[in-house]
Amino acid sequence: MFSSKNLTYVLTILEAIEKIFYYSKEFKDEEEFYFANKQLNFNATVNLLIAIGEENKKIDDNLKTSNAISWKNISAMRDKISHNYRGIDESMVWDIIQNYLPILKTLLIEMLPKIENYKVYIEEALKSKYYEDLIYLKII
């Protein structure tokens, strides 16, 4: 079993993913997404991708056993975005949303049973409005 501190990081990433899905769901392509609402949705998404990369760095490496995604690239993405704000490629962000976040979400959910007392902590977290988009975790 892994330390319960990992649960905070996993839940924060899952909540960020859900918000990104919400912010991007009504758009058919990266250009429409990029320019919508004076880039509000895009900029919010970029900020959440930075948070995902930062929280990823905090998860115990031994908990990240799946090779379905490059955990190192998640952190590298965070560094690239946060240090190159003007150079963020909207097609890269769109690709991450469409092709990588669904995989990451699945892998994070699969991690939960490996974390000590995860059910208790999830139950408590779901009482918070912050984690309201993670209600699907109630059945785990």
mmCIF file of C-alpha atoms in Angstrom:
data_model
loop_
_atom_site.group_PDB
_atom_site.id
_atom_site.type_symbol
_atom_site.label_atom_id
_atom_site.label_comp_id
_atom_site.label_asym_id
_atom_site.label_seq_id
_atom_site.Cartn_x
_atom_site.Cartn_y
_atom_site.Cartn_z
ATOM 1 C CA MET A 1 0.000 0.000 0.000
ATOM 2 C CA PHE A 2 1.104 3.502 -0.817
ATOM 3 C CA SER A 3 0.867 6.495 1.471
ATOM 4 C CA SER A 4 -2.453 8.331 1.559
ATOM 5 C CA LYS A 5 -0.662 11.572 0.630
ATOM 6 C CA ASN A 6 -0.748 10.270 -2.935
ATOM 7 C CA LEU A 7 -4.526 10.473 -2.894
ATOM 8 C CA THR A 8 -4.466 14.267 -2.724
ATOM 9 C CA TYR A 9 -2.318 14.420 -5.842
ATOM 10 C CA VAL A 10 -4.381 11.850 -7.731
ATOM 11 C CA LEU A 11 -7.679 13.536 -6.873
ATOM 12 C CA THR A 12 -6.329 16.959 -7.802
ATOM 13 C CA ILE A 13 -5.266 15.645 -11.201
ATOM 14 C CA LEU A 14 -8.605 13.901 -11.746
ATOM 15 C CA GLU A 15 -10.491 17.101 -10.891
ATOM 16 C CA ALA A 16 -8.281 19.077 -13.285
ATOM 17 C CA ILE A 17 -8.976 16.542 -16.037
ATOM 18 C CA GLU A 18 -12.724 16.803 -15.483
ATOM 19 C CA LYS A 19 -12.573 20.596 -15.661
ATOM 20 C CA ILE A 20 -10.532 20.452 -18.854
ATOM 21 C CA PHE A 21 -13.081 18.085 -20.391
ATOM 22 C CA TYR A 22 -15.829 20.517 -19.383
ATOM 23 C CA TYR A 23 -13.979 23.538 -20.810
ATOM 24 C CA SER A 24 -13.276 21.804 -24.122
ATOM 25 C CA LYS A 25 -16.334 19.640 -24.763
ATOM 26 C CA GLU A 26 -18.278 21.988 -27.011
ATOM 27 C CA PHE A 27 -15.499 22.582 -29.537
ATOM 28 C CA LYS A 28 -14.860 20.584 -32.687
ATOM 29 C CA ASP A 29 -11.185 21.458 -33.181
ATOM 30 C CA GLU A 30 -8.202 23.229 -31.651
ATOM 31 C CA GLU A 31 -8.702 26.500 -33.484
ATOM 32 C CA GLU A 32 -12.275 26.898 -32.309
ATOM 33 C CA PHE A 33 -11.177 25.952 -28.785
ATOM 34 C CA TYR A 34 -8.219 28.325 -28.837
ATOM 35 C CA PHE A 35 -10.157 31.428 -29.858
ATOM 36 C CA ALA A 36 -13.372 30.825 -27.899
ATOM 37 C CA ASN A 37 -14.294 33.298 -25.178
ATOM 38 C CA LYS A 38 -11.192 35.415 -25.795
ATOM 39 C CA GLN A 39 -9.074 32.334 -24.993
ATOM 40 C CA LEU A 40 -10.665 31.883 -21.572
ATOM 41 C CA ASN A 41 -11.223 28.134 -22.018
ATOM 42 C CA PHE A 42 -7.762 27.663 -23.507
ATOM 43 C CA ASN A 43 -5.990 29.637 -20.786
ATOM 44 C CA ALA A 44 -7.891 27.841 -18.026
ATOM 45 C CA THR A 45 -6.918 24.533 -19.601
ATOM 46 C CA VAL A 46 -3.256 25.503 -19.835
ATOM 47 C CA ASN A 47 -3.286 26.443 -16.159
ATOM 48 C CA LEU A 48 -4.813 23.074 -15.276
ATOM 49 C CA LEU A 49 -2.238 21.236 -17.399
ATOM 50 C CA ILE A 50 0.458 22.967 -15.366
ATOM 51 C CA ALA A 51 -1.252 21.772 -12.178
ATOM 52 C CA ILE A 52 -1.463 18.220 -13.564
ATOM 53 C CA GLY A 53 2.256 18.227 -14.332
ATOM 54 C CA GLU A 54 3.118 19.577 -10.902
ATOM 55 C CA GLU A 55 0.939 17.086 -9.017
ATOM 56 C CA ASN A 56 2.320 14.253 -11.157
ATOM 57 C CA LYS A 57 5.796 15.021 -9.828
ATOM 58 C CA LYS A 58 4.542 14.402 -6.270
ATOM 59 C CA ILE A 59 3.029 10.952 -6.823
ATOM 60 C CA ASP A 60 5.285 8.123 -5.660
ATOM 61 C CA ASP A 61 7.176 6.812 -8.684
ATOM 62 C CA ASN A 62 6.479 3.212 -7.666
ATOM 63 C CA LEU A 63 2.753 3.906 -7.912
ATOM 64 C CA LYS A 64 3.143 4.922 -11.556
ATOM 65 C CA THR A 65 3.620 1.403 -12.915
ATOM 66 C CA SER A 66 1.731 1.622 -16.201
ATOM 67 C CA ASN A 67 3.662 2.199 -19.404
ATOM 68 C CA ALA A 68 0.507 3.280 -21.267
ATOM 69 C CA ILE A 69 1.617 6.874 -20.780
ATOM 70 C CA SER A 70 4.944 8.610 -20.214
ATOM 71 C CA TRP A 71 4.831 9.939 -16.670
ATOM 72 C CA LYS A 72 8.052 11.819 -17.303
ATOM 73 C CA ASN A 73 6.492 13.609 -20.281
ATOM 74 C CA ILE A 74 3.622 14.845 -18.096
ATOM 75 C CA SER A 75 6.080 16.705 -15.908
ATOM 76 C CA ALA A 76 8.086 17.860 -18.924
ATOM 77 C CA MET A 77 4.884 19.244 -20.458
ATOM 78 C CA ARG A 78 4.307 21.278 -17.294
ATOM 79 C CA ASP A 79 7.808 22.722 -17.461
ATOM 80 C CA LYS A 80 7.502 23.523 -21.162
ATOM 81 C CA ILE A 81 4.150 25.263 -20.776
ATOM 82 C CA SER A 82 5.041 27.269 -17.698
ATOM 83 C CA HIS A 83 8.370 28.491 -19.099
ATOM 84 C CA ASN A 84 7.224 29.187 -22.648
ATOM 85 C CA TYR A 85 3.836 30.833 -22.269
ATOM 86 C CA ARG A 86 3.839 32.618 -25.643
ATOM 87 C CA GLY A 87 4.984 29.486 -27.420
ATOM 88 C CA ILE A 88 2.158 27.181 -26.362
ATOM 89 C CA ASP A 89 0.885 25.333 -29.399
ATOM 90 C CA GLU A 90 -2.897 25.007 -29.339
ATOM 91 C CA SER A 91 -2.755 21.834 -31.428
ATOM 92 C CA MET A 92 -0.491 20.226 -28.799
ATOM 93 C CA VAL A 93 -2.944 21.189 -26.054
ATOM 94 C CA TRP A 94 -5.852 19.846 -28.109
ATOM 95 C CA ASP A 95 -3.974 16.591 -28.733
ATOM 96 C CA ILE A 96 -3.333 16.195 -25.012
ATOM 97 C CA ILE A 97 -7.027 16.733 -24.254
ATOM 98 C CA GLN A 98 -8.240 14.324 -26.910
ATOM 99 C CA ASN A 99 -5.637 11.563 -26.730
ATOM 100 C CA TYR A 100 -3.781 11.587 -23.428
ATOM 101 C CA LEU A 101 -6.092 12.846 -20.692
ATOM 102 C CA PRO A 102 -8.586 9.970 -21.116
ATOM 103 C CA ILE A 103 -5.725 7.480 -20.682
ATOM 104 C CA LEU A 104 -4.334 9.374 -17.698
ATOM 105 C CA LYS A 105 -7.781 9.447 -16.075
ATOM 106 C CA THR A 106 -8.108 5.676 -16.388
ATOM 107 C CA LEU A 107 -4.621 5.064 -14.979
ATOM 108 C CA LEU A 108 -5.238 7.353 -12.018
ATOM 109 C CA ILE A 109 -8.510 5.619 -11.168
ATOM 110 C CA GLU A 110 -6.681 2.278 -11.312
ATOM 111 C CA MET A 111 -4.136 3.634 -8.792
ATOM 112 C CA LEU A 112 -6.716 4.407 -6.135
ATOM 113 C CA PRO A 113 -7.035 0.897 -4.607
ATOM 114 C CA LYS A 114 -3.253 0.838 -4.156
ATOM 115 C CA ILE A 115 -3.394 3.821 -1.775
ATOM 116 C CA GLU A 116 -3.995 3.174 1.911
ATOM 117 C CA ASN A 117 -7.441 4.080 3.227
ATOM 118 C CA TYR A 118 -8.440 5.403 -0.184
ATOM 119 C CA LYS A 119 -12.170 4.768 0.321
ATOM 120 C CA VAL A 120 -12.285 6.815 3.513
ATOM 121 C CA TYR A 121 -10.400 9.709 1.953
ATOM 122 C CA ILE A 122 -12.461 9.668 -1.235
ATOM 123 C CA GLU A 123 -15.662 9.682 0.777
ATOM 124 C CA GLU A 124 -14.409 12.714 2.698
ATOM 125 C CA ALA A 125 -13.145 14.488 -0.426
ATOM 126 C CA LEU A 126 -16.474 14.049 -2.191
ATOM 127 C CA LYS A 127 -18.140 16.117 0.529
ATOM 128 C CA SER A 128 -16.216 19.111 -0.797
ATOM 129 C CA LYS A 129 -17.661 21.204 -3.611
ATOM 130 C CA TYR A 130 -14.164 21.288 -5.113
ATOM 131 C CA TYR A 131 -14.339 17.596 -5.984
ATOM 132 C CA GLU A 132 -17.971 17.533 -7.119
ATOM 133 C CA ASP A 133 -16.975 16.417 -10.625
ATOM 134 C CA LEU A 134 -15.508 13.223 -9.192
ATOM 135 C CA ILE A 135 -18.795 11.808 -7.940
ATOM 136 C CA TYR A 136 -18.181 8.738 -10.125
ATOM 137 C CA LEU A 137 -15.506 7.706 -7.594
ATOM 138 C CA LYS A 138 -18.237 6.957 -5.076
ATOM 139 C CA ILE A 139 -18.732 3.542 -6.666
ATOM 140 C CA ILE A 140 -15.070 2.530 -6.442
#
